[in-house]
CSV table of C-alpha atoms (C1' of nucleotides) in Angstrom, one decimal:
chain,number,residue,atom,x,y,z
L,1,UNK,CA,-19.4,227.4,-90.4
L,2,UNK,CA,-18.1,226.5,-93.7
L,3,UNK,CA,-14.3,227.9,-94.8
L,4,UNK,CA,-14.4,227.7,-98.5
L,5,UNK,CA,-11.6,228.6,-100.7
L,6,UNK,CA,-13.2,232.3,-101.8
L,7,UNK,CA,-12.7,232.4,-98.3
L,8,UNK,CA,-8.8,231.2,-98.4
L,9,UNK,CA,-8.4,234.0,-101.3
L,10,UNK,CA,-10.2,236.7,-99.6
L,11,UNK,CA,-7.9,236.0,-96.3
L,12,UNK,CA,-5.0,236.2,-99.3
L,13,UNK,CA,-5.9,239.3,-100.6
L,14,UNK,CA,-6.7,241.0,-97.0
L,15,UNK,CA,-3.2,240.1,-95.9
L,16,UNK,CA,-1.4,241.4,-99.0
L,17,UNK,CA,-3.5,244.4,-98.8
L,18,UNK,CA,-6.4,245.4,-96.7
L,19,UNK,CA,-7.2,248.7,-98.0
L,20,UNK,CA,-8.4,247.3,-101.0
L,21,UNK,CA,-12.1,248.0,-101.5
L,22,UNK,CA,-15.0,245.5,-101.5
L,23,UNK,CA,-15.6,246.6,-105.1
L,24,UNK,CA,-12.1,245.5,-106.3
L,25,UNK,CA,-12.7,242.6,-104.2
L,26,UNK,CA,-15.5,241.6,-105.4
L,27,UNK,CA,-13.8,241.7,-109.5
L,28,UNK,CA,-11.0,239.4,-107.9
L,29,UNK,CA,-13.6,237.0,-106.4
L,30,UNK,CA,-16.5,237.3,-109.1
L,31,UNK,CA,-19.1,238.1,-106.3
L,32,UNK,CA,-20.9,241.4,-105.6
L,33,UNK,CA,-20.3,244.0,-103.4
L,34,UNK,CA,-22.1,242.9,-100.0
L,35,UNK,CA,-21.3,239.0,-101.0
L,36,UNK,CA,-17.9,240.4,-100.3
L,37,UNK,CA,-18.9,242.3,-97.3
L,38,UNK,CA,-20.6,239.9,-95.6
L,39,UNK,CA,-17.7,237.3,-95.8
L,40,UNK,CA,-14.8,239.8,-94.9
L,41,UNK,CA,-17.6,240.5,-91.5
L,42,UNK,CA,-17.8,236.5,-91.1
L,43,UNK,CA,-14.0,236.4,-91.2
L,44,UNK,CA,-13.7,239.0,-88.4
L,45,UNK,CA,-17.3,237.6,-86.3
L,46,UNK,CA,-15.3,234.2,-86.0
L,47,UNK,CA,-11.9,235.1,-85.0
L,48,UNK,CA,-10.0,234.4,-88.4
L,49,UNK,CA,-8.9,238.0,-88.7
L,50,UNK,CA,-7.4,239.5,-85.4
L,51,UNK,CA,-6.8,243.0,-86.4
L,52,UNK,CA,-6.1,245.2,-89.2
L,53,UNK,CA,-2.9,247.2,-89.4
L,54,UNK,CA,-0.4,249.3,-91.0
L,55,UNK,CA,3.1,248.5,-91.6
L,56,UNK,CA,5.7,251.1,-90.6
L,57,UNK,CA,9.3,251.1,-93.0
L,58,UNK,CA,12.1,250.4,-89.9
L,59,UNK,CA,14.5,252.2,-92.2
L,60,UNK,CA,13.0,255.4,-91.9
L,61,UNK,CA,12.0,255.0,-88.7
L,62,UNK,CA,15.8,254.5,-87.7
L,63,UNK,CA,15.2,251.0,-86.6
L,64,UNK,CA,16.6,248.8,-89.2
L,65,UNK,CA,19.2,247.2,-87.0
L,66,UNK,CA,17.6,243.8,-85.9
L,67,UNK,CA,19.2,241.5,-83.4
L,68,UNK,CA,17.9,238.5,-81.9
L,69,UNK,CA,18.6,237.3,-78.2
L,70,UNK,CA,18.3,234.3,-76.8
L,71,UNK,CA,17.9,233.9,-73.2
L,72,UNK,CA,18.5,232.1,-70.5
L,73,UNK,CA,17.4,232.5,-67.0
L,74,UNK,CA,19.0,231.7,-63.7
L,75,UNK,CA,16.2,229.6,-62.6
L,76,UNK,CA,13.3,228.4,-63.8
L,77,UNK,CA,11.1,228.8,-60.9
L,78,UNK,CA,7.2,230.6,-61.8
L,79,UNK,CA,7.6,233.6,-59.8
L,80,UNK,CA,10.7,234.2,-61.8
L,81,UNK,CA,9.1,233.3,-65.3
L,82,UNK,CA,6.5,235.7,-64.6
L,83,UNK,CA,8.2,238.4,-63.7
L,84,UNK,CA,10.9,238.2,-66.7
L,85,UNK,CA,7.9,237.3,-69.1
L,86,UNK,CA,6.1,240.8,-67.7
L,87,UNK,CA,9.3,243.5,-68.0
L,88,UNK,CA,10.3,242.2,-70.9
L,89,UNK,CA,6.9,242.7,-72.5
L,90,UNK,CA,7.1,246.3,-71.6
L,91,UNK,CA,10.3,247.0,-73.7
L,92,UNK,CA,9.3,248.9,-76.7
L,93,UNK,CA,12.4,247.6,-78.7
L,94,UNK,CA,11.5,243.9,-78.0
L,95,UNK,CA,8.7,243.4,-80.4
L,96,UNK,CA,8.8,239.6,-80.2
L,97,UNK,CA,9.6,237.1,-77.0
L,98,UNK,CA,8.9,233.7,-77.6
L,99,UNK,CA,9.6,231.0,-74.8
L,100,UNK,CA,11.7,227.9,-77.0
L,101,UNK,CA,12.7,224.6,-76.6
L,102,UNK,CA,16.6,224.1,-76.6
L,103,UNK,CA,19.4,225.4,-74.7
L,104,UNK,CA,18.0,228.6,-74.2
L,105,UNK,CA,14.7,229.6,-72.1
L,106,UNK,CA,14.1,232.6,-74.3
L,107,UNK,CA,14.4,234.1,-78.1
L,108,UNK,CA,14.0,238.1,-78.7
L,109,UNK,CA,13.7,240.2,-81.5
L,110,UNK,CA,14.9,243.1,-80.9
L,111,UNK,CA,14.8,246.6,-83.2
L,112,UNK,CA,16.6,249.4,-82.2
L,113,UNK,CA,18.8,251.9,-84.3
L,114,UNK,CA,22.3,250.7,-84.4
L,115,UNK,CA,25.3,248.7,-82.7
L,116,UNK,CA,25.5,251.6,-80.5
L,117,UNK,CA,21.9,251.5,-79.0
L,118,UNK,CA,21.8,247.7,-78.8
L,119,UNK,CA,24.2,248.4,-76.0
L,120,UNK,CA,22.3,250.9,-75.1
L,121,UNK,CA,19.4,248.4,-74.8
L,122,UNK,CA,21.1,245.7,-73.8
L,123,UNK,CA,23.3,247.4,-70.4
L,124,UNK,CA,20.1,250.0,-69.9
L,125,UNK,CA,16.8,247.9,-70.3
L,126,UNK,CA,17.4,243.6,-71.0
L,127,UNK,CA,20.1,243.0,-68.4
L,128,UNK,CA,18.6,245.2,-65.5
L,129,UNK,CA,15.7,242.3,-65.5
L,130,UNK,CA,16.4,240.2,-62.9
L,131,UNK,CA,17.1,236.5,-62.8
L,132,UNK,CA,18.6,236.7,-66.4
L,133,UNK,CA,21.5,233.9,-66.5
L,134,UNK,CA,23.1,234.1,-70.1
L,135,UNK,CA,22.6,235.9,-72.8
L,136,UNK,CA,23.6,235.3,-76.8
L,137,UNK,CA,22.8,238.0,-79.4
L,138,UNK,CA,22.7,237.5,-83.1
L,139,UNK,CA,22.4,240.4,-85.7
L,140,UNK,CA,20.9,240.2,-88.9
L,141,UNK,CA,22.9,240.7,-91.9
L,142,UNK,CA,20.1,240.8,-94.3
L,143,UNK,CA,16.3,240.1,-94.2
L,144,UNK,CA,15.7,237.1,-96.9
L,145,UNK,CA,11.9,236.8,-96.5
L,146,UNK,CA,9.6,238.8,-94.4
L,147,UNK,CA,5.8,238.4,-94.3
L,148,UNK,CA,2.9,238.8,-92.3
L,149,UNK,CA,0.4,236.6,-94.5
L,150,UNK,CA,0.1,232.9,-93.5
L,151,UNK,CA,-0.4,231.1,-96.6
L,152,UNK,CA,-2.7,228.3,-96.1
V,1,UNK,CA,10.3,266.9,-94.3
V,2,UNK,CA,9.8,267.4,-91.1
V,3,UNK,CA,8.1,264.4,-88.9
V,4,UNK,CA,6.6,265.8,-85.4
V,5,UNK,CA,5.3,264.2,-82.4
V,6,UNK,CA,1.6,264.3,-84.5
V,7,UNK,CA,3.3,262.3,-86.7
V,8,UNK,CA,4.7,259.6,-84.5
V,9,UNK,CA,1.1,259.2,-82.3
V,10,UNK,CA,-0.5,258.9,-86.0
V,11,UNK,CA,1.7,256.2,-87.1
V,12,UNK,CA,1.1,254.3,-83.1
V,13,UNK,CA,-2.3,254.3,-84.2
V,14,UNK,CA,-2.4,253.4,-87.6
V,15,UNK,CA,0.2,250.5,-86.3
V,16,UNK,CA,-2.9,249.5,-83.9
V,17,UNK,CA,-5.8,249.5,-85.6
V,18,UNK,CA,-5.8,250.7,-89.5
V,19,UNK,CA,-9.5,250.7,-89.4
V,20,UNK,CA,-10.3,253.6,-87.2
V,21,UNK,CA,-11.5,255.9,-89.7
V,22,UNK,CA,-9.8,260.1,-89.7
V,23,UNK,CA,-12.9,261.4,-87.6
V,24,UNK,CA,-12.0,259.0,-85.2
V,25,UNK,CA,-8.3,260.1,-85.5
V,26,UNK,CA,-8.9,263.4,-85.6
V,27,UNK,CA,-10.5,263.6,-82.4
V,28,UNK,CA,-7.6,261.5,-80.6
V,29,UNK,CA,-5.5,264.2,-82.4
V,30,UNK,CA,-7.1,267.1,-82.1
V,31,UNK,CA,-6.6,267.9,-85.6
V,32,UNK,CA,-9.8,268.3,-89.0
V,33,UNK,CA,-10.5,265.3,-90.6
V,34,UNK,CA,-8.4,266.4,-93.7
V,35,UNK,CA,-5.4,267.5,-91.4
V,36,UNK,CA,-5.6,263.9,-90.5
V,37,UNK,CA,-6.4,262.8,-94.5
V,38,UNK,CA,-2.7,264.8,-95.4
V,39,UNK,CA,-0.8,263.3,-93.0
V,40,UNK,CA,-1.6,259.8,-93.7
V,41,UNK,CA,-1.1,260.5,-97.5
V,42,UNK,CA,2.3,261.9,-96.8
V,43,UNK,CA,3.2,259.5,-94.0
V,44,UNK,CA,2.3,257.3,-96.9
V,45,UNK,CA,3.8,259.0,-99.7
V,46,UNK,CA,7.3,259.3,-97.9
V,47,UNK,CA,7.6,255.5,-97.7
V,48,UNK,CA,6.9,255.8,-93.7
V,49,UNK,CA,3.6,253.3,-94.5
V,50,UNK,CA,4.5,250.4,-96.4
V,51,UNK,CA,1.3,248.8,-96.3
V,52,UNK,CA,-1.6,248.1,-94.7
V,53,UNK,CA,-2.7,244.1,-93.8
V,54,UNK,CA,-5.1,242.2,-92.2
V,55,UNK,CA,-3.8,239.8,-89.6
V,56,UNK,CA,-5.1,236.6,-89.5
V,57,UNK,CA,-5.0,234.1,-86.1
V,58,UNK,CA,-2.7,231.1,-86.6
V,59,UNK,CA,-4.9,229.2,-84.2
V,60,UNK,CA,-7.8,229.2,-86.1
V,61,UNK,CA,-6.2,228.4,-89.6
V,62,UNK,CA,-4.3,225.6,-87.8
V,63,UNK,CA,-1.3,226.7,-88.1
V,64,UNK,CA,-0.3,227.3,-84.5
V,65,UNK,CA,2.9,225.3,-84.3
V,66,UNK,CA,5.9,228.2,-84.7
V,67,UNK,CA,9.5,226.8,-85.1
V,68,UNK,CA,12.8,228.5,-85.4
V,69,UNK,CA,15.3,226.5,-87.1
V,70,UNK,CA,19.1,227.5,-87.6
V,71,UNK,CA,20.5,226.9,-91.0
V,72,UNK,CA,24.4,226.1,-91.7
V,73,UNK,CA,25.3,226.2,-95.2
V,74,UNK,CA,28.1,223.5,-96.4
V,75,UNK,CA,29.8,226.5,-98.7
V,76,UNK,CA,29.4,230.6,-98.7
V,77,UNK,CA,30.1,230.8,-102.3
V,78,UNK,CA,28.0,233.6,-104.3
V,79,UNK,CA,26.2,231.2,-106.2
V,80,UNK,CA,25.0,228.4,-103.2
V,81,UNK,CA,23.8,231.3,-101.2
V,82,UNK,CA,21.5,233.1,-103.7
V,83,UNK,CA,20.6,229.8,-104.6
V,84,UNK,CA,19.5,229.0,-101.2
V,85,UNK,CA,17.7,232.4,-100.4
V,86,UNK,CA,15.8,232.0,-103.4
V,87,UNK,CA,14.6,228.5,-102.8
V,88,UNK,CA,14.1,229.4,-99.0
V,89,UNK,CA,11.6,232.2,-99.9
V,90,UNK,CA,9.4,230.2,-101.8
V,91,UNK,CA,8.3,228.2,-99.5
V,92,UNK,CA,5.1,229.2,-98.0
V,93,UNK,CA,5.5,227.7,-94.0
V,94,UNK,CA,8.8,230.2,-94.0
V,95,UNK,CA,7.2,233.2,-93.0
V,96,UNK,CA,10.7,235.1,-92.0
V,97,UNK,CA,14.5,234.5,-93.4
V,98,UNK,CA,17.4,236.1,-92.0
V,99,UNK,CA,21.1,236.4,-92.7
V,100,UNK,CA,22.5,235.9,-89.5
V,101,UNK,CA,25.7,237.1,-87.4
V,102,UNK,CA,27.4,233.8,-85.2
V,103,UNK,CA,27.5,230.2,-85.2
V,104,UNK,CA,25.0,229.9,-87.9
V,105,UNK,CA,23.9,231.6,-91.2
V,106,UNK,CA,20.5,231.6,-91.2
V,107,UNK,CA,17.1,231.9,-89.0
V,108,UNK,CA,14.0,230.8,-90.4
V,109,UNK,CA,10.4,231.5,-88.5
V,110,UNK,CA,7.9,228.9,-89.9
V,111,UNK,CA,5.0,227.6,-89.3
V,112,UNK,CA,3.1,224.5,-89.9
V,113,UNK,CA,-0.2,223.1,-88.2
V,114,UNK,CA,1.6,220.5,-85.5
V,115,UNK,CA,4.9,218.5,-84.9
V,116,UNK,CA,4.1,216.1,-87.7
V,117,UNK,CA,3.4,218.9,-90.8
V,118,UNK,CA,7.3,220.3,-89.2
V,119,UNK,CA,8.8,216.6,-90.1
V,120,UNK,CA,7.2,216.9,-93.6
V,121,UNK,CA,8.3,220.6,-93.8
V,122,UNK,CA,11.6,219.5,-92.7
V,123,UNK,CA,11.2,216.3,-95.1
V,124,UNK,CA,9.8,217.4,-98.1
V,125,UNK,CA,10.9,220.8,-98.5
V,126,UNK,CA,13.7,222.2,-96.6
V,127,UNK,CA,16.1,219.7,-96.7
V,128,UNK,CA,15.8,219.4,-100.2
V,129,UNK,CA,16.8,222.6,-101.0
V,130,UNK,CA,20.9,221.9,-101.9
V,131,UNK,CA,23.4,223.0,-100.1
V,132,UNK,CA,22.3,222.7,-96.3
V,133,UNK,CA,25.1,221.5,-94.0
V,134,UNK,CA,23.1,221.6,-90.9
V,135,UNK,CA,19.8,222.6,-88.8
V,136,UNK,CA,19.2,223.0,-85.7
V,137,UNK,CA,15.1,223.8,-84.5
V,138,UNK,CA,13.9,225.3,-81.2
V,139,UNK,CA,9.9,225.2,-81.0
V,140,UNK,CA,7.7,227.9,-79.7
V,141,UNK,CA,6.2,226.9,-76.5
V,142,UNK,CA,4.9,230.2,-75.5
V,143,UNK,CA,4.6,233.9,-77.3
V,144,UNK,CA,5.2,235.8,-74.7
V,145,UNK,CA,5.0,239.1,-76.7
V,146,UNK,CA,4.3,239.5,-80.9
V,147,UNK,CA,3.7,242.6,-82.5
V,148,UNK,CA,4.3,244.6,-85.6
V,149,UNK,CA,4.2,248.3,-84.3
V,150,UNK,CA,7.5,249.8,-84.0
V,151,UNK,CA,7.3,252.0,-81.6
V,152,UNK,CA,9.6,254.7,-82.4
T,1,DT,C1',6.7,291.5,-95.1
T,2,DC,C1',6.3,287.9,-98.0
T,3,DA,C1',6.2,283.2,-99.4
T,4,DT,C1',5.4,278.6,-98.0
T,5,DA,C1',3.2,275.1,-95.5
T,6,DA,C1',-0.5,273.4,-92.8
T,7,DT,C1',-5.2,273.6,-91.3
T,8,DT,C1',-10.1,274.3,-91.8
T,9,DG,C1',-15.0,273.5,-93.2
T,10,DA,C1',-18.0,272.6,-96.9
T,11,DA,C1',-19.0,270.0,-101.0
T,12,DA,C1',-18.4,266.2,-104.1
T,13,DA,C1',-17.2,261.5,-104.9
T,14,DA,C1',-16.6,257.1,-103.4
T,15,DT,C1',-17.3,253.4,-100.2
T,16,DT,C1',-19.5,250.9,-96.6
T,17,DT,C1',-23.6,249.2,-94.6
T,18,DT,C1',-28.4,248.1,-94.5
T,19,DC,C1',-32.3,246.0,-96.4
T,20,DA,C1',-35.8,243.6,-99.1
T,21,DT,C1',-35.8,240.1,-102.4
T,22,DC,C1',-34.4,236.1,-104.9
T,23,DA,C1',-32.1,231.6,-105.8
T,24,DA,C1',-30.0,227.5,-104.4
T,25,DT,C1',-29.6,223.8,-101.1
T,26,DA,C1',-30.7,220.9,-97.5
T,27,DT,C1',-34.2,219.0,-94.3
T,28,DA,C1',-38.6,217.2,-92.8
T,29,DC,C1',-42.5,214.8,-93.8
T,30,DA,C1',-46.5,212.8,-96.1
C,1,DT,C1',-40.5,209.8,-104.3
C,2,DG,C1',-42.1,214.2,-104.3
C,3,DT,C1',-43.5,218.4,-102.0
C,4,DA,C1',-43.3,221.9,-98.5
C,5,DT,C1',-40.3,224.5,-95.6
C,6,DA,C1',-36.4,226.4,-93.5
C,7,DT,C1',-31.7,227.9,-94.2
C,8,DT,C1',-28.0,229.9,-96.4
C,9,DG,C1',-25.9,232.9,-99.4
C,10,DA,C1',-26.2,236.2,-103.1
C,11,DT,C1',-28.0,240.3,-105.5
C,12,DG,C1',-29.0,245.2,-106.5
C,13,DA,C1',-30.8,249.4,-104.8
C,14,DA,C1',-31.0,252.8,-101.1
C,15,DA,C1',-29.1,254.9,-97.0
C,16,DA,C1',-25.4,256.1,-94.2
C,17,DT,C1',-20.8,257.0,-93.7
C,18,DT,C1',-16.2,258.0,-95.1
C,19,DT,C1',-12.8,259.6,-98.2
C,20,DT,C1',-11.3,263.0,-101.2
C,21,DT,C1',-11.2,267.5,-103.3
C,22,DC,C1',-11.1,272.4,-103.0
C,23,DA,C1',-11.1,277.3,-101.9
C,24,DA,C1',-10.2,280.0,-98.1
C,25,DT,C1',-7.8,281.0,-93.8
C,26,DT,C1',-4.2,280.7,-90.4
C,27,DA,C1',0.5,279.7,-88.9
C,28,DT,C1',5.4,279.5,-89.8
C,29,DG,C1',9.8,280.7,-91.2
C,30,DA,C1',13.1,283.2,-94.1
DNA sequence: TCATAATTGAAAAATTTTCATCAATATACA
DNA sequence: TGTATATTGATGAAAATTTTTCAATTATGA
């Protein structure tokens, strides 16, 4: 299969927006309707496009205060990477877990509503998983650049 | 404006898959198609939707190698940092920038295609943006968890 | 009770999807 | 080299589906 750069700006244009139709697609591209079609169904047949979703504002969801937490565990022995890796999957405020390199084990982002339920979060759900050594927690002060789109 | 638990299961699904057309929502729902139709509009209209995107898998555009690196600025005046957020935002491999509480000022999510592409990232465009005292990078060896949906 | 908001089903408009056909490109072979 | 033959991708029209509009009805709250 053959990636070709109408390709590389379709995959642009889907990840700025997907809910553009195949007709202003196909203006964008110069191609007609079902040349559009049939590439954006390629895309998805071989595993470039995972999903298609929508993007929820955390400010008026009452979620716009980010931390992230790094992690370190007590040991680092498989039963207890598994089970840290599987409770902390479940916690809805954790929305990305990422085992790193470094002096940490572990790097969180968290999302909850305030200073107040990061506490909350932190005494209630993160520290009642087991085998957790050390944590650190940094808050964001301002979000500089956030994207979904990889740019290739 | 009054947002209801309709509301909230709307905006899980729409968070999961933005495809599912509104008969298909209005049967998980229980709701008409254009009872479904209204609420998305205003869901969208109140600024709960920011957008709708396609995501695309880093594996198969190569660009499977995630780092976070720490930035320390030499200076905090005004002028270095908007300089720096600026610069830092253009890049394409920086997906995320934050303004960061602690030891650091800023946390940068990139990603590049392997360990080599990170030295010329590193290289050839971070490091020449002015006014970096220091880095520090911890590399992705495992996502554990990675999702957009806030679930509120 | 009245006014407002939300829901419904049907119709209209728009979009997606299918399909037969055509054009371009590469491959095989005499 | 030149010709026949797949192969791939594109096109426009038609069919199927979905979105959007609209008038009427049902809840909801003051």
């Amino acid at each position: 299969m053959i990636f070709d750069a109408i390709d590389r700006k379709l995959l642009d244009y889907l990840q700025a927006d997907s809910k553009q139709t195949n007709k202003e697609l196909s203006n964008k591209l110069n191609l007609s309707v079902t040349a559009v079609y049939e590439r954006i169904k390629k895309l998805e047949r071989e595993g470039y496009i995972n999903k298609y979703v929508a993007l929820v504002n955390k400010q008026q969801v009452d979620r716009a205060f980010v931390a992230f937490c790094h992690i370190k565990l007590v040991q680092h022995s498989q039963e207890y990477v598994v089970k840290f890796e599987k409770e902390v999957a479940k916690i809805k405020e954790v929305l990305e877990c990422y085992h790193i390199s470094g002096d940490y084990d572990y790097l969180l982002k968290v999302l909850v509503k305030d200073m107040h339920s990061f506490r909350e979060f932190m005494v209630k759900k993160l520290t009642t998983i087991d085998h957790i050594g050390s944590t650190h927690s940094m808050f964001v002060i301002n979000e500089v650049k956030h994207t979904t789109a990889i740019n290739i």
